[in-house]
CSV table of C-alpha atoms and ligand atoms in Angstrom, one decimal:
chain,number,residue,atom,x,y,z
Z,274,MET,CA,19.5,-7.1,11.7
Z,275,VAL,CA,20.1,-4.0,10.2
Z,276,THR,CA,21.7,-4.4,6.7
Z,277,TYR,CA,22.6,-0.7,5.7
Z,278,LYS,CA,23.8,2.6,7.3
Z,279,ALA,CA,23.0,5.9,6.3
Z,280,LYS,CA,25.2,7.8,3.6
Z,281,MET,CA,23.5,10.7,3.0
Z,282,VAL,CA,20.5,12.9,5.2
Z,283,GLU,CA,17.6,14.9,5.2
Z,284,ARG,CA,17.4,17.6,7.7
Z,285,ILE,CA,13.7,17.4,9.3
Z,286,HIS,CA,12.5,19.8,12.4
Z,287,LEU,CA,9.9,19.8,14.7
Z,288,PRO,CA,8.0,22.8,14.8
Z,289,PRO,CA,7.2,24.7,17.8
Z,290,ARG,CA,3.5,23.8,19.2
Z,291,GLU,CA,1.7,27.1,18.4
Z,292,ASP,CA,2.6,26.8,14.6
Z,293,ARG,CA,1.7,23.2,14.7
Z,294,GLU,CA,-1.7,24.4,16.1
Z,295,ARG,CA,-2.1,26.8,13.4
Z,296,ALA,CA,-0.6,24.7,10.6
Z,297,ILE,CA,-3.5,22.0,11.2
Z,298,GLU,CA,-5.9,24.7,11.6
Z,299,ASP,CA,-5.0,26.1,8.2
Z,300,ALA,CA,-4.8,22.7,6.6
Z,301,GLY,CA,-8.5,22.3,7.2
Z,302,TYR,CA,-7.8,19.2,9.8
Z,303,ASN,CA,-6.6,17.5,6.8
Z,304,VAL,CA,-3.0,16.3,6.9
Z,305,PHE,CA,-2.9,16.1,3.3
Z,306,ASN,CA,-3.0,19.9,3.1
Z,307,LEU,CA,0.0,20.4,5.1
Z,308,ASP,CA,3.6,21.3,3.9
Z,309,ALA,CA,5.8,18.6,4.4
Z,310,GLU,CA,8.6,20.4,6.1
Z,311,ASP,CA,6.2,21.0,8.8
Z,312,VAL,CA,5.9,17.4,9.4
Z,313,PHE,CA,8.4,16.0,12.0
Z,314,VAL,CA,8.0,12.2,11.3
Z,315,ASP,CA,6.2,11.5,8.1
Z,316,LEU,CA,4.1,8.0,8.2
Z,317,LEU,CA,1.6,9.2,5.8
Z,318,THR,CA,2.6,6.4,3.2
Z,319,ASP,CA,5.0,3.8,2.6
Z,320,SER,CA,4.8,4.7,-1.2
Z,321,GLY,CA,7.4,5.8,-3.0
Z,322,THR,CA,8.8,7.6,0.3
Z,323,GLY,CA,11.8,5.3,1.0
Z,324,THR,CA,15.3,5.7,0.8
Z,325,MET,CA,17.4,4.3,-2.3
Z,326,SER,CA,20.4,2.3,-1.7
Z,327,GLN,CA,23.5,3.9,-3.5
Z,328,ASP,CA,23.4,1.3,-5.8
Z,329,GLN,CA,20.2,2.6,-7.5
Z,330,TRP,CA,21.5,6.1,-7.3
Z,331,ALA,CA,24.6,4.6,-9.1
Z,332,ALA,CA,22.4,3.0,-11.8
Z,333,LEU,CA,20.7,6.1,-12.3
Z,334,ILE,CA,23.5,7.5,-14.2
Z,335,ARG,CA,23.4,4.8,-16.7
Z,336,GLY,CA,19.5,5.6,-17.7
Z,337,ASP,CA,18.9,5.1,-21.4
Z,338,GLU,CA,16.5,7.7,-22.5
Z,339,SER,CA,16.0,6.4,-26.0
Z,340,TYR,CA,12.2,6.5,-26.9
Z,341,ALA,CA,12.4,2.8,-28.2
Z,342,GLY,CA,14.4,0.2,-27.3
Z,343,ALA,CA,16.3,1.6,-24.5
Z,344,THR,CA,18.8,-0.7,-22.5
Z,345,SER,CA,17.2,0.3,-19.1
Z,346,PHE,CA,14.1,-1.0,-20.4
Z,347,ASP,CA,16.0,-4.7,-21.2
Z,348,ARG,CA,17.6,-4.3,-17.6
Z,349,LEU,CA,14.2,-4.2,-15.9
Z,350,GLU,CA,12.6,-6.7,-17.8
Z,351,SER,CA,15.4,-8.7,-16.7
Z,352,ALA,CA,14.8,-8.1,-13.3
Z,353,VAL,CA,11.2,-8.7,-13.4
Z,354,ALA,CA,11.8,-12.2,-15.1
Z,355,ASP,CA,14.5,-12.9,-12.5
Z,356,VAL,CA,12.7,-11.8,-9.4
Z,357,MET,CA,8.9,-12.4,-10.3
Z,358,GLY,CA,9.1,-15.2,-13.0
Z,359,PHE,CA,7.5,-13.6,-16.0
Z,360,PRO,CA,8.9,-12.7,-19.5
Z,361,HIS,CA,6.5,-9.9,-20.6
Z,362,VAL,CA,6.8,-6.5,-19.2
Z,363,ILE,CA,4.9,-3.3,-19.6
Z,364,PRO,CA,6.1,-0.6,-17.9
Z,365,ALA,CA,4.0,2.2,-16.4
Z,366,HIS,CA,4.5,5.7,-14.9
Z,367,GLN,CA,3.2,3.9,-11.3
Z,368,GLY,CA,0.9,1.4,-10.2
Z,369,ARG,CA,-2.4,3.0,-11.0
Z,370,GLY,CA,-1.2,3.4,-14.4
Z,371,ALA,CA,-0.3,-0.5,-14.6
Z,372,GLU,CA,-4.0,-0.8,-13.1
Z,373,ASN,CA,-5.3,1.3,-16.2
Z,374,VAL,CA,-3.4,-0.5,-18.6
Z,375,LEU,CA,-4.5,-4.0,-17.4
Z,376,TYR,CA,-8.0,-3.7,-16.1
Z,377,GLY,CA,-8.5,-1.5,-19.2
Z,378,THR,CA,-7.6,-4.5,-21.4
Z,379,LEU,CA,-9.5,-7.3,-19.0
Z,380,LEU,CA,-13.0,-5.7,-18.0
Z,381,GLU,CA,-15.9,-4.4,-19.7
Z,382,ALA,CA,-19.4,-2.7,-18.5
Z,383,ASP,CA,-21.2,-4.9,-16.3
Z,384,ASP,CA,-18.4,-7.4,-15.6
Z,385,VAL,CA,-17.2,-8.5,-11.7
Z,386,ALA,CA,-14.0,-8.5,-10.3
Z,387,LEU,CA,-13.2,-10.5,-7.6
Z,388,ASN,CA,-10.4,-9.3,-5.0
Z,389,ASN,CA,-9.6,-10.3,-1.4
Z,390,THR,CA,-10.0,-6.7,-0.7
Z,391,HIS,CA,-9.5,-3.9,-3.4
Z,392,PHE,CA,-7.2,-1.4,-2.8
Z,393,ASP,CA,-8.6,2.2,-3.3
Z,394,THR,CA,-7.0,2.9,-7.1
Z,395,THR,CA,-7.9,-0.8,-7.9
Z,396,ARG,CA,-11.5,-0.2,-7.0
Z,397,ALA,CA,-11.8,2.9,-8.6
Z,398,HIS,CA,-10.2,1.5,-11.9
Z,399,VAL,CA,-12.4,-1.6,-12.0
Z,400,ALA,CA,-15.3,0.9,-11.3
Z,401,ASN,CA,-14.2,3.1,-14.2
Z,402,GLN,CA,-14.5,0.4,-16.6
Z,403,GLY,CA,-18.2,0.1,-15.3
Z,404,ALA,CA,-17.5,-3.1,-14.0
Z,405,ASP,CA,-18.4,-4.0,-9.8
Z,406,PRO,CA,-15.4,-4.6,-7.5
Z,407,VAL,CA,-16.6,-7.2,-4.9
Z,408,ASP,CA,-14.5,-7.8,-2.3
Z,409,CYS,CA,-13.6,-11.6,-0.9
Z,410,GLN,CA,-12.1,-10.8,2.7
Z,411,ILE,CA,-12.1,-13.4,5.3
Z,412,PRO,CA,-14.4,-13.0,8.4
Z,413,GLY,CA,-11.8,-12.1,11.0
Z,414,ALA,CA,-9.9,-9.6,8.5
Z,415,PRO,CA,-11.6,-6.1,9.8
Z,416,ASP,CA,-11.6,-7.1,13.3
Z,417,PRO,CA,-8.6,-5.4,14.9
Z,418,ARG,CA,-8.2,-8.2,17.7
Z,419,ALA,CA,-9.0,-11.3,15.9
Z,420,GLN,CA,-5.7,-13.4,15.7
Z,421,GLY,CA,-4.6,-15.4,12.6
Z,422,ASP,CA,-1.7,-16.0,10.4
Z,423,PHE,CA,-2.9,-14.9,7.2
Z,424,LYS,CA,-5.6,-12.6,7.8
Z,425,GLY,CA,-5.1,-11.1,4.5
Z,426,ASP,CA,-6.7,-14.4,2.7
Z,427,PHE,CA,-8.9,-14.5,-0.1
Z,428,SER,CA,-12.3,-16.1,0.8
Z,429,LEU,CA,-13.2,-18.9,-1.6
Z,430,GLU,CA,-16.3,-19.4,0.2
Z,431,ARG,CA,-17.3,-16.2,-0.5
Z,432,GLY,CA,-16.0,-16.2,-4.1
Z,433,ARG,CA,-18.1,-18.8,-5.2
Z,434,GLU,CA,-21.2,-17.4,-3.4
Z,435,VAL,CA,-20.6,-14.5,-5.9
Z,436,VAL,CA,-20.4,-16.8,-8.9
Z,437,SER,CA,-23.6,-18.4,-8.0
Z,438,ALA,CA,-25.4,-14.9,-7.8
Z,439,VAL,CA,-24.0,-13.5,-11.0
Z,440,GLY,CA,-22.7,-16.4,-13.1
Z,441,GLU,CA,-19.2,-17.0,-13.9
Z,442,ASP,CA,-19.4,-15.2,-17.1
Z,443,ARG,CA,-19.6,-11.9,-15.6
Z,444,ILE,CA,-16.3,-12.6,-14.2
Z,445,PRO,CA,-13.6,-12.5,-16.2
Z,446,VAL,CA,-11.0,-11.5,-13.7
Z,447,VAL,CA,-10.1,-12.6,-10.1
Z,448,ILE,CA,-7.3,-10.5,-8.1
Z,449,GLN,CA,-5.4,-11.0,-5.1
Z,450,THR,CA,-3.6,-8.4,-3.1
Z,451,ILE,CA,-0.2,-9.2,-1.7
Z,452,THR,CA,-0.1,-8.0,1.3
Z,453,ASN,CA,-3.5,-7.1,1.4
Z,454,ASN,CA,-3.0,-3.4,1.9
Z,455,SER,CA,-6.7,-2.4,2.6
Z,456,ALA,CA,-6.9,-5.0,5.6
Z,457,ALA,CA,-3.9,-3.8,7.6
Z,458,GLY,CA,-1.3,-5.1,5.5
Z,459,GLN,CA,-1.9,-8.7,6.4
Z,460,PRO,CA,-0.3,-11.6,4.5
Z,461,VAL,CA,-1.7,-14.0,2.1
Z,462,SER,CA,-0.5,-17.6,2.2
Z,463,VAL,CA,0.8,-19.4,-0.7
Z,464,GLU,CA,-1.6,-22.1,-0.1
Z,465,ASN,CA,-4.4,-19.6,-0.5
Z,466,THR,CA,-3.0,-18.2,-3.5
Z,467,ARG,CA,-2.9,-21.6,-5.0
Z,468,ALA,CA,-6.3,-22.5,-4.2
Z,469,VAL,CA,-7.5,-19.4,-5.8
Z,470,ALA,CA,-5.4,-19.8,-8.6
Z,471,GLU,CA,-7.3,-23.0,-9.2
Z,472,PHE,CA,-10.5,-21.3,-8.5
Z,473,ALA,CA,-10.1,-18.8,-11.3
Z,474,ALA,CA,-9.0,-21.5,-13.8
Z,475,GLU,CA,-12.4,-23.3,-13.2
Z,476,ILE,CA,-14.4,-20.1,-13.8
Z,477,ASP,CA,-12.1,-19.4,-16.7
Z,478,ALA,CA,-11.0,-15.9,-15.2
Z,479,THR,CA,-7.7,-14.4,-15.8
Z,480,PHE,CA,-5.7,-15.0,-12.3
Z,481,VAL,CA,-3.8,-11.4,-11.1
Z,482,ILE,CA,-1.8,-10.9,-8.3
Z,483,ASP,CA,-1.4,-7.1,-7.0
Z,484,ALA,CA,2.4,-7.6,-6.1
Z,485,CYS,CA,2.7,-4.1,-5.0
Z,486,ARG,CA,4.2,-5.9,-1.6
Z,487,PHE,CA,5.2,-9.5,-2.7
Z,488,ALA,CA,8.3,-9.2,-0.8
Z,489,GLU,CA,6.9,-8.4,2.3
Z,490,ASN,CA,4.1,-11.0,1.5
Z,491,ALA,CA,7.1,-13.7,0.9
Z,492,HIS,CA,8.6,-12.8,4.6
Z,493,PHE,CA,5.5,-13.8,6.3
Z,494,VAL,CA,5.4,-16.9,4.6
Z,495,THR,CA,8.7,-18.1,5.4
Z,496,GLU,CA,7.8,-17.1,8.7
Z,497,ARG,CA,4.2,-18.7,9.5
Z,498,GLU,CA,3.4,-21.1,6.4
Z,499,SER,CA,4.1,-24.6,6.9
Z,500,GLY,CA,6.8,-26.2,4.7
Z,501,TYR,CA,8.3,-22.7,4.1
Z,502,GLY,CA,10.2,-22.6,6.9
Z,503,GLY,CA,13.6,-23.4,4.7
Z,504,SER,CA,12.9,-21.0,2.0
Z,505,THR,CA,14.2,-18.0,1.3
Z,506,VAL,CA,12.1,-14.9,0.4
Z,507,ALA,CA,13.6,-14.7,-3.1
Z,508,GLU,CA,12.0,-18.3,-3.7
Z,509,VAL,CA,8.6,-17.9,-2.2
Z,510,ALA,CA,8.2,-14.6,-3.9
Z,511,ARG,CA,8.7,-16.6,-7.3
Z,512,GLU,CA,6.7,-19.7,-6.0
Z,513,GLN,CA,3.8,-17.4,-5.1
Z,514,LEU,CA,3.7,-15.3,-8.3
Z,515,GLU,CA,4.0,-17.5,-10.7
Z,516,LEU,CA,0.6,-18.7,-9.8
Z,517,ALA,CA,-0.9,-15.7,-11.5
Z,518,ASP,CA,-1.8,-15.1,-15.1
Z,519,ALA,CA,-0.5,-11.5,-14.9
Z,520,ILE,CA,0.9,-9.4,-12.0
Z,521,VAL,CA,0.5,-5.4,-11.3
Z,522,MET,CA,3.4,-3.6,-9.5
Z,523,SER,CA,3.7,-0.3,-7.8
Z,524,GLY,CA,7.6,0.1,-7.7
Z,525,LYS,CA,6.8,2.7,-5.3
Z,526,LYS,CA,6.7,-0.3,-2.9
Z,527,ASP,CA,8.7,-3.1,-2.9
Z,528,GLY,CA,10.1,-2.2,-5.9
Z,529,LEU,CA,12.4,0.3,-3.4
Z,530,SER,CA,11.8,3.3,-6.3
Z,531,ASN,CA,10.1,6.7,-5.7
Z,532,VAL,CA,8.1,6.2,-8.7
Z,533,GLY,CA,7.2,3.6,-11.5
Z,534,GLY,CA,5.2,0.5,-12.1
Z,535,PHE,CA,4.4,-2.4,-14.8
Z,536,VAL,CA,2.2,-4.9,-15.9
Z,537,ALA,CA,4.1,-8.7,-16.2
Z,538,THR,CA,2.7,-11.6,-17.4
Z,539,ASP,CA,3.5,-14.7,-19.3
Z,540,ASP,CA,0.9,-14.7,-21.9
Z,541,PRO,CA,2.3,-13.1,-24.9
Z,542,GLU,CA,-1.2,-12.2,-26.3
Z,543,LEU,CA,-2.5,-10.4,-23.1
Z,544,ALA,CA,1.1,-8.6,-23.5
Z,545,ASP,CA,0.4,-7.5,-26.6
Z,546,ARG,CA,-3.2,-6.4,-25.9
Z,547,CYS,CA,-2.1,-4.2,-22.7
Z,548,ARG,CA,1.0,-2.9,-25.1
Z,549,GLN,CA,-1.7,-1.3,-27.3
Z,550,ARG,CA,-3.5,0.7,-24.3
Z,551,ALA,CA,-0.2,1.3,-22.8
Z,552,ILE,CA,0.9,3.4,-25.6
Z,553,LEU,CA,-2.4,5.1,-25.5
Z,554,TYR,CA,-2.1,5.9,-21.8
Z,555,GLU,CA,1.5,5.5,-20.5
Z,556,GLY,CA,3.9,6.0,-23.3
Z,557,PHE,CA,5.5,3.6,-25.9
Z,558,PRO,CA,6.3,0.2,-24.5
Z,559,THR,CA,9.9,0.1,-23.7
Z,560,TYR,CA,9.3,3.0,-21.2
Z,561,GLY,CA,5.6,3.4,-20.4
Z,562,GLY,CA,5.9,6.9,-18.7
Z,563,MET,CA,9.4,6.3,-16.8
Z,564,ALA,CA,12.2,7.7,-17.7
Z,565,GLY,CA,15.2,5.1,-18.3
Z,566,ARG,CA,16.9,6.3,-15.1
Z,567,ASP,CA,13.9,5.3,-13.1
Z,568,MET,CA,13.6,2.2,-14.8
Z,569,GLU,CA,17.4,1.5,-13.7
Z,570,ALA,CA,16.7,2.5,-10.4
Z,571,LEU,CA,13.6,0.2,-10.3
Z,572,ALA,CA,15.6,-2.7,-11.6
Z,573,VAL,CA,18.0,-2.8,-8.8
Z,574,GLY,CA,15.4,-2.1,-6.2
Z,575,LEU,CA,13.2,-5.4,-7.0
Z,576,ARG,CA,16.5,-7.4,-6.8
Z,577,GLU,CA,17.3,-5.7,-3.3
Z,578,ALA,CA,13.8,-6.3,-2.0
Z,579,VAL,CA,14.4,-10.1,-1.8
Z,580,GLU,CA,18.3,-10.0,-0.6
Z,581,PRO,CA,18.6,-11.7,2.4
Z,582,GLY,CA,18.0,-9.2,5.5
Z,583,TYR,CA,16.1,-6.6,3.5
Z,584,VAL,CA,12.5,-7.6,4.1
Z,585,GLU,CA,13.4,-8.7,7.9
Z,586,ASP,CA,14.6,-5.8,9.0
Z,587,ARG,CA,11.7,-3.7,7.5
Z,588,ILE,CA,9.1,-5.8,9.4
Z,589,ALA,CA,11.2,-5.8,12.3
Z,590,GLN,CA,10.7,-2.0,12.4
Z,591,VAL,CA,6.9,-2.4,11.9
Z,592,ARG,CA,7.0,-4.7,15.1
Z,593,THR,CA,9.2,-2.2,16.8
Z,594,LEU,CA,6.7,0.6,16.2
Z,595,ALA,CA,3.6,-1.6,17.2
Z,596,SER,CA,5.4,-2.9,20.6
Z,597,LEU,CA,6.6,0.7,21.7
Z,598,LEU,CA,2.9,1.7,21.2
Z,599,GLU,CA,1.6,-1.4,23.1
Z,600,ALA,CA,4.2,-0.6,26.0
Z,601,ARG,CA,2.4,2.7,26.3
Z,602,ASN,CA,-0.9,1.0,26.6
Z,603,VAL,CA,-2.0,2.9,22.6
Z,604,PRO,CA,-4.4,0.4,21.3
Z,605,VAL,CA,-3.0,-1.3,17.9
Z,606,TYR,CA,-4.6,-3.5,15.5
Z,607,THR,CA,-2.9,-7.1,15.8
Z,608,PRO,CA,-1.3,-8.9,14.4
Z,609,THR,CA,0.6,-6.1,12.7
Z,610,GLY,CA,1.2,-6.4,8.8
Z,611,GLY,CA,3.6,-5.6,6.4
Z,612,HIS,CA,4.3,-1.9,5.9
Z,613,ALA,CA,2.1,-0.2,8.8
Z,614,VAL,CA,0.8,-0.2,12.2
Z,615,TYR,CA,-2.7,0.9,12.5
Z,616,LEU,CA,-4.3,2.4,15.0
Z,617,ASP,CA,-7.6,1.5,16.6
Z,618,ALA,CA,-8.8,5.1,17.2
Z,619,GLU,CA,-12.6,3.9,18.3
Z,620,ALA,CA,-10.8,2.2,21.5
Z,621,CYS,CA,-8.7,5.8,21.6
Z,622,PHE,CA,-12.1,8.2,21.6
Z,623,PRO,CA,-14.6,5.7,22.8
Z,624,HIS,CA,-16.9,8.4,23.3
Z,625,LEU,CA,-16.7,9.8,20.0
Z,626,ALA,CA,-19.9,8.3,17.5
Z,627,SER,CA,-18.1,7.3,14.0
Z,628,SER,CA,-19.9,10.5,12.5
Z,629,ALA,CA,-17.6,12.7,14.4
Z,630,PHE,CA,-14.5,11.0,12.5
Z,631,PRO,CA,-12.8,9.5,15.5
Z,632,GLY,CA,-9.8,8.5,13.4
Z,633,GLN,CA,-9.3,11.9,11.6
Z,634,VAL,CA,-9.3,13.3,15.2
Z,635,LEU,CA,-6.7,10.9,16.2
Z,636,VAL,CA,-4.7,12.1,13.0
Z,637,CYS,CA,-5.0,15.8,14.1
Z,638,GLU,CA,-4.3,14.8,17.6
Z,639,LEU,CA,-1.0,13.1,16.2
Z,640,TYR,CA,0.3,16.0,14.4
Z,641,ARG,CA,-0.8,18.5,17.1
Z,642,GLU,CA,1.2,16.8,19.9
Z,643,GLY,CA,4.2,15.6,18.1
Z,644,GLY,CA,4.4,16.5,14.3
Z,645,VAL,CA,3.7,13.2,13.4
Z,646,ARG,CA,1.9,12.6,10.4
Z,647,GLY,CA,-0.6,9.4,9.4
Z,648,VAL,CA,-3.8,8.7,7.5
Z,649,GLU,CA,-7.5,8.0,8.3
Z,650,LEU,CA,-8.9,4.9,6.9
Z,651,GLY,CA,-11.8,4.8,8.5
Z,652,SER,CA,-15.5,6.9,8.2
Z,653,PHE,CA,-13.8,9.8,6.7
Z,654,ALA,CA,-12.0,8.1,4.0
Z,655,PHE,CA,-14.5,5.6,3.3
Z,656,PRO,CA,-17.8,7.0,3.5
Z,657,GLY,CA,-20.8,4.6,3.9
Z,658,THR,CA,-18.9,1.7,4.5
Z,659,ASP,CA,-18.7,0.1,8.3
Z,660,ARG,CA,-14.9,-0.1,8.3
Z,661,PRO,CA,-13.3,-0.1,11.4
Z,662,GLU,CA,-12.0,3.1,12.5
Z,663,LEU,CA,-8.3,3.0,12.1
Z,664,VAL,CA,-5.4,5.1,11.7
Z,665,ARG,CA,-2.5,4.1,9.7
Z,666,LEU,CA,1.1,4.9,10.2
Z,667,ALA,CA,3.0,3.7,7.3
Z,668,ILE,CA,6.9,3.1,7.7
Z,669,PRO,CA,8.8,4.6,4.7
Z,670,ARG,CA,11.7,1.7,3.4
Z,671,ARG,CA,15.2,2.2,4.9
Z,672,THR,CA,14.5,5.8,6.4
Z,673,TYR,CA,13.5,6.0,10.0
Z,674,HIS,CA,15.3,4.9,13.1
Z,675,ARG,CA,14.2,3.6,16.8
Z,676,GLU,CA,14.2,7.1,17.8
Z,677,HIS,CA,11.8,8.1,15.4
Z,678,PHE,CA,9.5,5.3,16.3
Z,679,GLU,CA,9.9,6.2,20.2
Z,680,HIS,CA,8.8,9.8,19.6
Z,681,VAL,CA,5.5,8.5,17.6
Z,682,ALA,CA,4.6,6.1,20.4
Z,683,ASP,CA,5.3,9.1,23.0
Z,684,THR,CA,2.9,11.4,21.0
Z,685,ALA,CA,0.3,8.9,20.7
Z,686,ALA,CA,0.5,8.2,24.2
Z,687,ALA,CA,0.4,12.3,25.1
Z,688,ALA,CA,-2.6,12.2,22.4
Z,689,LEU,CA,-4.6,9.5,24.4
Z,690,GLU,CA,-3.8,11.3,27.9
Z,691,ARG,CA,-6.2,14.2,26.6
Z,692,ALA,CA,-8.5,11.7,25.1
Z,693,ASP,CA,-11.6,13.4,27.0
Z,694,GLU,CA,-10.8,16.9,25.8
Z,695,VAL,CA,-10.8,15.9,22.5
Z,696,THR,CA,-14.1,16.8,20.4
Z,697,GLY,CA,-15.2,15.5,17.2
Z,698,LEU,CA,-14.9,16.7,13.2
Z,699,GLU,CA,-17.3,17.8,10.8
Z,700,ILE,CA,-16.9,18.3,7.0
Z,701,ARG,CA,-16.6,22.2,6.0
Z,702,THR,CA,-16.0,21.5,2.1
Z,703,GLU,CA,-15.5,18.3,0.0
Z,704,PRO,CA,-15.0,17.5,-3.5
Z,705,GLU,CA,-17.9,15.9,-5.9
Z,706,VAL,CA,-16.1,12.6,-6.2
Z,707,ALA,CA,-16.9,11.0,-2.3
Z,708,GLU,CA,-14.5,8.1,-3.0
Z,709,LEU,CA,-11.8,10.5,-3.2
Z,710,ARG,CA,-12.6,13.3,-0.6
Z,711,HIS,CA,-10.3,12.2,2.2
Z,712,PHE,CA,-7.6,13.6,0.1
Z,713,THR,CA,-8.8,17.0,-0.2
Z,714,ALA,CA,-11.6,17.7,2.1
Z,715,GLU,CA,-11.6,20.2,4.8
Z,716,LEU,CA,-12.8,19.9,8.2
Z,717,GLU,CA,-13.7,21.6,11.6
Z,718,PRO,CA,-14.3,20.8,15.2
Z,719,VAL,CA,-17.8,19.9,15.8
Z,720,SER,CA,-19.4,23.0,17.2
Z,721,GLY,CA,-21.2,23.6,20.9
D,37,PLP,C1,0.0,1.7,-3.6
D,37,PLP,C2,-0.9,0.6,-4.2
D,37,PLP,C3,-1.5,0.6,-5.8
D,37,PLP,C4,-1.4,1.6,-6.6
D,37,PLP,O1,-0.2,2.1,-7.2
D,37,PLP,P1,0.7,3.8,-7.2
D,37,PLP,O2,2.1,3.7,-7.7
D,37,PLP,O3,0.5,4.4,-6.2
D,37,PLP,O4,-0.2,4.3,-8.0
D,37,PLP,C5,-2.1,-0.6,-6.2
D,37,PLP,N1,-2.6,-1.6,-5.4
D,37,PLP,C6,-1.6,-1.5,-4.3
D,37,PLP,C7,-2.1,-2.8,-3.2
D,37,PLP,C8,-1.0,-0.7,-3.4
D,37,PLP,O5,-0.6,-0.3,-2.5
């Protein structure tokens, strides 16, 4: 059931087809290079793109912009304590700033970090410390058709293998990402979190939860995990998060805000070490790169994320888009996860080899057909890995409606109808850092 109505609107428009054709060509067949005003339905990311509530906008006005000791920080701190259960909060400008603070404090060269799946910025921050990010994904996770309630779980079997191979002394950090963003937003069970917490304790590692989508994850737990059917999202969220020694959070996800992030922990000594690094990279520990007003909006957003109704409606939107696509025979990753629908580009364009970037071809076709912007998460974004060729349609929070999703599904169906005519893409220019190439690289249609 929807628990909100619109009070302020933003005009969007669908440029005529010939303008879209020109725009995508000018963008070097990379939708990151498009002007947002040329996009009709923007599903590039759910990060910071959602709609704030009137209570969040109202809270902005009372932002305390004091450099030190701002009351806005106190309000953020209480929200984190109430919703997530951690007394020490170190704010940061966004999630990756928090990752830099925490992983820069915990990791050194030659260390190994374990994670169910490292999200891109997490992987980059671990690597930036000279440490080795190792994924411990359960076997069915990458398979778009494997069924399972908690395909985002951390594989303890894999974790133990790595411990025997490298020795526990080299593993100071074990991370669990909930929901598992890089594994199609699949949820993680509380049972798995509890087992990973015990495993981390056994090897004397700090157990970190990447809590970006903690409320979405908690919703899946109430729906699917035995023993939690009668619990609220708020109760599950606290129970699951409190199993960690520390959490990293992006306010742009389940903080329901446009910016911000933080590290939180119940370990005063770790908190102090993080504050020192935060001063260097983010700001004084009572603002950490956020304006006072942004801390206010985030404090309200965190509480709204676990209010009854909010997250149920959000997950229902994801399911609505998926079923509209399935009704038009567009192949999607199942079961659908928390924040996005993933299209199986390999199944859409079986005649294209992965070297021809079928996912990126699909992304371009979605824009060309209907002004819809998604993002490729396959061989273009992750060179040299054997990831499935997926296209992510991420849903901004409290922003779009069924009519938009119907347009997206019709657009994808139209792109599939022309599947035989599409040709592959090749890279024309790319930046030096291969891990970041999908943000700026330019492509062109394969010739001949
Ligand atoms: C978005 C995200 C981050 C990084 O947060 P930003 O606010 O984008 O810097 C880290 N981990 C996960 C799982 C995320 O989804």
